[in-house]
Coordinates of C-alpha atoms and ligand atoms in Angstrom, one line a residue:
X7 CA -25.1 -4.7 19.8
X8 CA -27.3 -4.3 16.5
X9 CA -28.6 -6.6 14.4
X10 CA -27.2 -6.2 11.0
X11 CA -24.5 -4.7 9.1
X12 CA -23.9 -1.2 8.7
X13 CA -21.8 -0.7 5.7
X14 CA -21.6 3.1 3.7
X15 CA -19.4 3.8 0.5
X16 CA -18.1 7.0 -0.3
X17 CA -16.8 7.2 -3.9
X18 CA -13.8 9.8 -4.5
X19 CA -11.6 8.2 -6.8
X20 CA -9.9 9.8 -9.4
X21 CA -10.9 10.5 -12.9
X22 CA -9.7 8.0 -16.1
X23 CA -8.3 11.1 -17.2
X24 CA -5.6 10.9 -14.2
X25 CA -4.5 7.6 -14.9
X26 CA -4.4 9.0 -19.1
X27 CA -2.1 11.7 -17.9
X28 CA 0.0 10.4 -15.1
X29 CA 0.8 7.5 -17.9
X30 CA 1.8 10.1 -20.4
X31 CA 3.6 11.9 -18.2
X32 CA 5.7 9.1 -16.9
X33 CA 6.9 7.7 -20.7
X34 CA 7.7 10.9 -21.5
X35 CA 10.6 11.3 -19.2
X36 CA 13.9 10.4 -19.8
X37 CA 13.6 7.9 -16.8
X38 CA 10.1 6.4 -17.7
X39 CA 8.0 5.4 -14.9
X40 CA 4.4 4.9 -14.1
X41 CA 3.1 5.2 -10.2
X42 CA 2.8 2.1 -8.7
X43 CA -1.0 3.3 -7.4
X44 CA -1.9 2.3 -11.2
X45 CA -1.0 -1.5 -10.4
X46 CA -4.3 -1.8 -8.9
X47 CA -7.5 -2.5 -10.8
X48 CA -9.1 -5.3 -9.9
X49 CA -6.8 -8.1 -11.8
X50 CA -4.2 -5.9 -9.6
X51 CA -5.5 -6.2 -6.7
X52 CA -6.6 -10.2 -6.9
X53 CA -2.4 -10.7 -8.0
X54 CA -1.0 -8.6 -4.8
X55 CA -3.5 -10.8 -2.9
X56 CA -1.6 -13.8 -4.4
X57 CA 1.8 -12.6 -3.9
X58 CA 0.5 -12.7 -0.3
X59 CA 0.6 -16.4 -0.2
X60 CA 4.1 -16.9 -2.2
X61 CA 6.7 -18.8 0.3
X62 CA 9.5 -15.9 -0.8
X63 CA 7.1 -13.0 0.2
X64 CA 7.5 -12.8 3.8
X65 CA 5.6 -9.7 5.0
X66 CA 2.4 -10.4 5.5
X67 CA 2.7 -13.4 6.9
X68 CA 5.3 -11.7 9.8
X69 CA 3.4 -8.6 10.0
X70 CA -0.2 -11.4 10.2
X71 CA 2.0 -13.1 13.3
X72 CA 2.7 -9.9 15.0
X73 CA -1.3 -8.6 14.8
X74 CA -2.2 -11.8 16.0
X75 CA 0.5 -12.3 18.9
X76 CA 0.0 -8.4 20.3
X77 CA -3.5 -8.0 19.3
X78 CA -4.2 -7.3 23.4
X79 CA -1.6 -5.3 23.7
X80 CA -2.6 -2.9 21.2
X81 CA -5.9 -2.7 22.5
X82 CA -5.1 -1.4 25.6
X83 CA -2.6 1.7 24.0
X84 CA -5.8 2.2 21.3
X85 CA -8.5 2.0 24.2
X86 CA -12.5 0.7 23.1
X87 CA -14.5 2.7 20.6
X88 CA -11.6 4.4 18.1
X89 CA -12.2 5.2 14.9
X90 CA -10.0 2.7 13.2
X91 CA -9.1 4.6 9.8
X92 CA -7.0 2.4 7.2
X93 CA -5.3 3.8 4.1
X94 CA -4.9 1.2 1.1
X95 CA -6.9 -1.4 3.0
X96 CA -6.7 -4.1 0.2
X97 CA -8.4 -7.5 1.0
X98 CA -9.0 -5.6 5.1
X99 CA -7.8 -9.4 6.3
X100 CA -5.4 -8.0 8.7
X101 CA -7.6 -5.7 10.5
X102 CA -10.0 -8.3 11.4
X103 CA -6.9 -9.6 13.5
X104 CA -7.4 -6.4 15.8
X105 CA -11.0 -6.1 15.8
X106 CA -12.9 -8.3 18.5
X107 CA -9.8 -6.7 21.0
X108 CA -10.4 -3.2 19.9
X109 CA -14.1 -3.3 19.6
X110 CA -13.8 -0.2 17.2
X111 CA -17.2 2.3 17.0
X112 CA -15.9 1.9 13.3
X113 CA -14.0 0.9 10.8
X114 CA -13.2 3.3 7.7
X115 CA -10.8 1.4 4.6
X116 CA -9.5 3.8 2.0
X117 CA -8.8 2.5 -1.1
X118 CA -8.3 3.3 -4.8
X119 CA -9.2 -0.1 -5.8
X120 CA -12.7 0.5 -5.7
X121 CA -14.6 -2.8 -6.6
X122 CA -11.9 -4.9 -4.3
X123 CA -12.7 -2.5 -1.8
X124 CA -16.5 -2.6 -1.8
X125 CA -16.1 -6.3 -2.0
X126 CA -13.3 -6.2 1.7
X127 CA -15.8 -4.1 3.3
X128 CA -19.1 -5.8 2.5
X129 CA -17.1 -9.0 4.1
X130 CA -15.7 -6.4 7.1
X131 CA -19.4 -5.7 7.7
X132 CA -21.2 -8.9 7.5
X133 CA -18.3 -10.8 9.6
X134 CA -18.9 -8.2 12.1
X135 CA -22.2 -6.8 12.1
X136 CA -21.5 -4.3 15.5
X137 CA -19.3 -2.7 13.6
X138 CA -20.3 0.7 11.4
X139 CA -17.6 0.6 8.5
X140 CA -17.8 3.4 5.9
X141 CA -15.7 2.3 2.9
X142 CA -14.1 5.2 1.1
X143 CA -12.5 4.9 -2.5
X144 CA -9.9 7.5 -3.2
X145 CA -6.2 8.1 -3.8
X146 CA -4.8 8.5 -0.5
X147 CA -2.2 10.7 -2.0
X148 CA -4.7 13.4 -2.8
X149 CA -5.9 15.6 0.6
X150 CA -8.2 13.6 2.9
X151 CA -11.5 14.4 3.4
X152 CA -13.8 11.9 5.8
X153 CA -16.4 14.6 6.7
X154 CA -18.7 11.7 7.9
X155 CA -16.0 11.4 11.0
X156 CA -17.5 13.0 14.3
X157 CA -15.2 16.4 15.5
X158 CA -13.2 15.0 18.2
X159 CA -13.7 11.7 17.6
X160 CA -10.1 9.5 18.6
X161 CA -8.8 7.6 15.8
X162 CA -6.1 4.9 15.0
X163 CA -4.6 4.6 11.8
X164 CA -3.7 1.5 10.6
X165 CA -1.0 1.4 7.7
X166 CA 0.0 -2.4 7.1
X167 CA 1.9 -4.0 4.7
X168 CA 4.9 -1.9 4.5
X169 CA 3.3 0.5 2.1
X170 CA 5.0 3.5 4.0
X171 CA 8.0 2.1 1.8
X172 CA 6.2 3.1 -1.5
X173 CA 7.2 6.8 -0.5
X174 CA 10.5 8.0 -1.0
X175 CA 11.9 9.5 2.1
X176 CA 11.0 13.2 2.2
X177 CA 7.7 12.3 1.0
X178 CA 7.1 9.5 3.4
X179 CA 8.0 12.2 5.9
X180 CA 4.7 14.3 4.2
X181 CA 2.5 11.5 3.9
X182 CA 2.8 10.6 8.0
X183 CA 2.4 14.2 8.6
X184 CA -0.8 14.5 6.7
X185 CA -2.0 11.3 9.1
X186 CA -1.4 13.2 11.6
X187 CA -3.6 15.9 11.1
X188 CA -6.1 13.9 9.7
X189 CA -6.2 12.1 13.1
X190 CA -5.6 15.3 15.2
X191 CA -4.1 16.1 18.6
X192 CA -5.2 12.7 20.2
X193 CA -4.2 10.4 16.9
X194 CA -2.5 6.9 16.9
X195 CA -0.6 5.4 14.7
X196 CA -0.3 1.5 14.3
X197 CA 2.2 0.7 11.4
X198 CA 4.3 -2.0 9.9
X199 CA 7.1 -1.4 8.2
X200 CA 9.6 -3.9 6.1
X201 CA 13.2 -4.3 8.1
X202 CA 16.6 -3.3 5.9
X203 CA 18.2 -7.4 5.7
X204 CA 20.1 -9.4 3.3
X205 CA 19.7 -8.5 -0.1
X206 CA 18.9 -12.3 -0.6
X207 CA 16.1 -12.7 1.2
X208 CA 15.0 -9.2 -0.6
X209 CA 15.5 -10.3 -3.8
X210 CA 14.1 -13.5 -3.5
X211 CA 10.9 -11.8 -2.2
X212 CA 10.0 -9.9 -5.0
X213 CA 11.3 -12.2 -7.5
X214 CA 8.8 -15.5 -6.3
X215 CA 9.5 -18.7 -8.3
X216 CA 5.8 -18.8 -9.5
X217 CA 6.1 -15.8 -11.3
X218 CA 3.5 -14.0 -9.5
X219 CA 5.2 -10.8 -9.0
X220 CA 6.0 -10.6 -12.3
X221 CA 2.4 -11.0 -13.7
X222 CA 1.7 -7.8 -10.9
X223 CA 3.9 -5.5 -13.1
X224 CA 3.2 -6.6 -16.4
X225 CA -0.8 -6.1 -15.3
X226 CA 0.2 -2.3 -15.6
X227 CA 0.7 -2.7 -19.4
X228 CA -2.2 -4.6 -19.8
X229 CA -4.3 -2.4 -18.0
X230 CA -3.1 0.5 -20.3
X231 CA -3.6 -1.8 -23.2
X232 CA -7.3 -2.1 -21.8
X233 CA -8.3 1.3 -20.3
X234 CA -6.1 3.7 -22.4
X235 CA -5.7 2.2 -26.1
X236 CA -2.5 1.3 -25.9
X237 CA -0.6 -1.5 -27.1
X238 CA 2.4 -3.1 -25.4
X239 CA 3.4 -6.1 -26.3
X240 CA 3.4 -7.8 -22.7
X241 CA 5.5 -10.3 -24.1
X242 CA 8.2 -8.1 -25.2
X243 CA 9.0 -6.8 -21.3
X244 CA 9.9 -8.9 -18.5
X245 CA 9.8 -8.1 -14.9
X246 CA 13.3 -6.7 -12.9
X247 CA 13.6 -6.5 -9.3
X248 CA 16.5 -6.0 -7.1
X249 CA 17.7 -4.3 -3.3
X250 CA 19.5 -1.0 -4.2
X251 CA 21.8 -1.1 -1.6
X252 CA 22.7 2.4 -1.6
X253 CA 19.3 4.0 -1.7
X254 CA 17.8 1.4 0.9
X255 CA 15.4 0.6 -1.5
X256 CA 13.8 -2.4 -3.5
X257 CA 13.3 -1.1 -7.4
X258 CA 10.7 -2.6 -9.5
X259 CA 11.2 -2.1 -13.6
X260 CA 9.7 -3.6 -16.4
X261 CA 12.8 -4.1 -19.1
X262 CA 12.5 -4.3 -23.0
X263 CA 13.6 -6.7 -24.5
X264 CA 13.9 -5.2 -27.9
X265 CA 13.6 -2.2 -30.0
X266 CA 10.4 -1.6 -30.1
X267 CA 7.8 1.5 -30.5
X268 CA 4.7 1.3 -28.2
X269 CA 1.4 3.8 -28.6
X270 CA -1.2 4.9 -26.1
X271 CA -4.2 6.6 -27.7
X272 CA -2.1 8.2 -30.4
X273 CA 0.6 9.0 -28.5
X274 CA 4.4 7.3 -29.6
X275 CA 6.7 5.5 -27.3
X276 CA 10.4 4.7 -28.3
X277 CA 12.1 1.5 -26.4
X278 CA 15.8 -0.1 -27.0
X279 CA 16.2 -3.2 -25.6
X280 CA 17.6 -3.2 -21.9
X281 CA 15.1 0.2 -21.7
X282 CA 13.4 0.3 -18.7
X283 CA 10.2 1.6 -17.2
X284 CA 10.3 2.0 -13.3
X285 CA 7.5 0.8 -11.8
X286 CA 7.6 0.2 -8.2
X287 CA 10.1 1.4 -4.8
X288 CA 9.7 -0.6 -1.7
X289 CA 12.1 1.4 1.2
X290 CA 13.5 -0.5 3.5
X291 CA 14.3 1.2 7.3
X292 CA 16.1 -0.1 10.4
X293 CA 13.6 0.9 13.4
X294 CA 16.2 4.0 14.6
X295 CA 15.1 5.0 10.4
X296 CA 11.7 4.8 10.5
X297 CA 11.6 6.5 14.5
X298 CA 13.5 9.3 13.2
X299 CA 11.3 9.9 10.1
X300 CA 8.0 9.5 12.3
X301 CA 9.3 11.9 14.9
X302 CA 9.9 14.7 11.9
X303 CA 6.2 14.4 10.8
X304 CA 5.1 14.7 14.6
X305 CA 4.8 11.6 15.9
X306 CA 5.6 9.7 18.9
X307 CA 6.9 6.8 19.1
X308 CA 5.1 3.9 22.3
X309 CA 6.2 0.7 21.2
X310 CA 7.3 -1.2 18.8
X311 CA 7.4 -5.0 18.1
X312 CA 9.6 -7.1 15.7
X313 CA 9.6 -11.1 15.2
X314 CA 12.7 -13.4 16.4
X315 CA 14.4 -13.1 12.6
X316 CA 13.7 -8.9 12.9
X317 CA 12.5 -9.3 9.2
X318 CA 9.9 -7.0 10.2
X319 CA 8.4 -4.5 12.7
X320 CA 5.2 -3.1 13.5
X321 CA 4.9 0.2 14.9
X322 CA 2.9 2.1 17.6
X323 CA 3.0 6.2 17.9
X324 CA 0.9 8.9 19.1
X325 CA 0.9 12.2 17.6
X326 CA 3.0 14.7 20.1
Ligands
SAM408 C1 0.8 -3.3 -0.9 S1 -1.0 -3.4 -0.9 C2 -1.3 -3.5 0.9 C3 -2.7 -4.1 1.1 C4 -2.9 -4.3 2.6 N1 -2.9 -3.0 3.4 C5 -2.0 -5.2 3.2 O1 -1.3 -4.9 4.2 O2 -1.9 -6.4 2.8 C6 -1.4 -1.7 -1.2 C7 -2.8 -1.3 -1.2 O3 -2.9 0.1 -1.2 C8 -3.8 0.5 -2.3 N2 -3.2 1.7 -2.8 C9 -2.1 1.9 -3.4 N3 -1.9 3.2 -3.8 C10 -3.0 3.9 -3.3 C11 -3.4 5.2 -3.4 N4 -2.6 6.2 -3.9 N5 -4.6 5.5 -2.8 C12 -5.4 4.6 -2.3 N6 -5.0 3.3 -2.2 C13 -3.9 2.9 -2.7 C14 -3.8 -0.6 -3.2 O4 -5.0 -0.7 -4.0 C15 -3.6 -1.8 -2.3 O5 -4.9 -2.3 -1.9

């Protein structure tokens, strides 16, 4: 066991001149949207923390309960001394669950949040100074490159929080293939993944009665406000989130509520009230769903574990 902390940061995030273009891009459609990766800069990442602790949002603390109750069990389908790679790590407080089981040779967080994540995986490394964790900031949508990974080294991805759900279907579907190779022929796959339920319970979840969700979207117009010269009046959207029954999905939108014209860096925006600007999806899957889906990107699915109310499951495969 060594002494102190071993803790490396990669930095491959993207360029400001992303964020300017994707932006443009997305209000210049007939259905406006921005990506929801642009929710999180820092102020982003400290309100999805938040929405954590809201009584309403129940998946983290189900998928938290699940970690903790089958934390042995996934250590003996991961086996000692995996890479443990995990894509949008966040705050990295569920992975700490798995940790003294696993006894990892290290731990690598992805992350386009880059001063959250420097700040989770300084705490990863001085909470557990065995470990070796190499903290990478980069858009996990863009090709994977971890060249500081040994060939032939096994590794377990760990995707929490239901973030699969971000991806529509088909590309979903591409996104757990490119997992796949980036673990190769002896990958795992440990992943949790929000259950299809009442749209109450749905609704209620991203809607919390504190308002917190809310604040989350509207931090996308500030942080255009801040980082692209534009000026949205924050006060003249409001939040809008609801289960789309038919497409399986939650949709997140940001509404205007009048006519109004909005400008980033000289560029002109039109709104009518009731306009929207789509923000967010959050699928939902029944576990037959999700199997399916992880079987088409070549996967495998070993287990998979759900609490008493099935609000939620969490997911173990192997690539075939
Ligand atoms: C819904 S939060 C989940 C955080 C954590 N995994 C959990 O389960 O609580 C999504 C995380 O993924 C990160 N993220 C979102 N899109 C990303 C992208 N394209 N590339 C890298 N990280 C991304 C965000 O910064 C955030 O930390």
């Amino acid at each position: 066991m060594r002494a102190a902390a071993d803790y490396t940061f990669h930095h491959a995030a993207p360029e400001a001149g992303d964020f300017y273009q994707e932006v443009i891009d997305g209000l210049s459609q007939p259905a406006r949207f921005i990506p929801p990766k642009y929710f999180y800069d820092h102020a982003g990442s400290r309100l999805f923390e938040s929405i954590c602790e809201q009584p309403e949002y129940y998946p983290t603390r189900t998928e938290t309960a699940l970690l903790k109750q089958y934390a042995s069990e996934i250590a003996g389908l991961a086996g000692e001394d995996c890479y443990i790679i995990e894509p949008g790590s966040g705050s990295c407080e569920k992975v700490r669950l798995l940790l003294d089981a696993l006894h990892p040779a290290a731990y690598v967080p992805l992350d386009i949040s880059c001063d959250h994540l420097k700040m989770a995986a300084a705490c990863v490394a001085d909470d557990f100074p065995w470990l070796d964790v190499h903290a990478v900031c980069t858009d996990i949508t863009a090709e994977l490159s971890l060249p500081f990974i040994p060939e032939k080294t096994r590794s377990m991805m760990f995707y929490p929080g239901s973030s699969i759900g971000n991806f529509d279907p088909p590309h979903a579907m591409d996104f757990l293939s490119c997992l796949a190779k980036v673990t190769g022929q002896d990958g795992h796959l440990l992943i949790g993944v929000d259950l299809k339920k009442d749209k109450e319970v749905l609704d209620a979840a991203y809607n919390d009665a504190s308002g917190v969700t809310a604040a989350f979207n509207l931090n996308v117009l500030q942080r255009i406000n801040r980082e692209l010269a534009g000026d949205f009046d924050t006060e003249a959207f409001v939040h809008h989130a609801f289960y789309n029954g038919v497409r399986g999905r939650i949709e997140m939108h940001l509404i205007s509520e009048r006519k109004q014209t909005v400008r980033v860096d000289g560029h002109s925006f039109e709104f009518n009230a009731g306009d929207s600007i789509h923000t967010e999806n959050s699928y939902k899957y029944t576990i037959d769903e999700f199997q399916g889906l992880a079987r088409q990107a070549g996967f495998t699915p070993c287990r998979v574990w759900t609490d008493s109310d099935d609000l939620f499951s969490l997911h173990y495969l192997r690539v075939v």
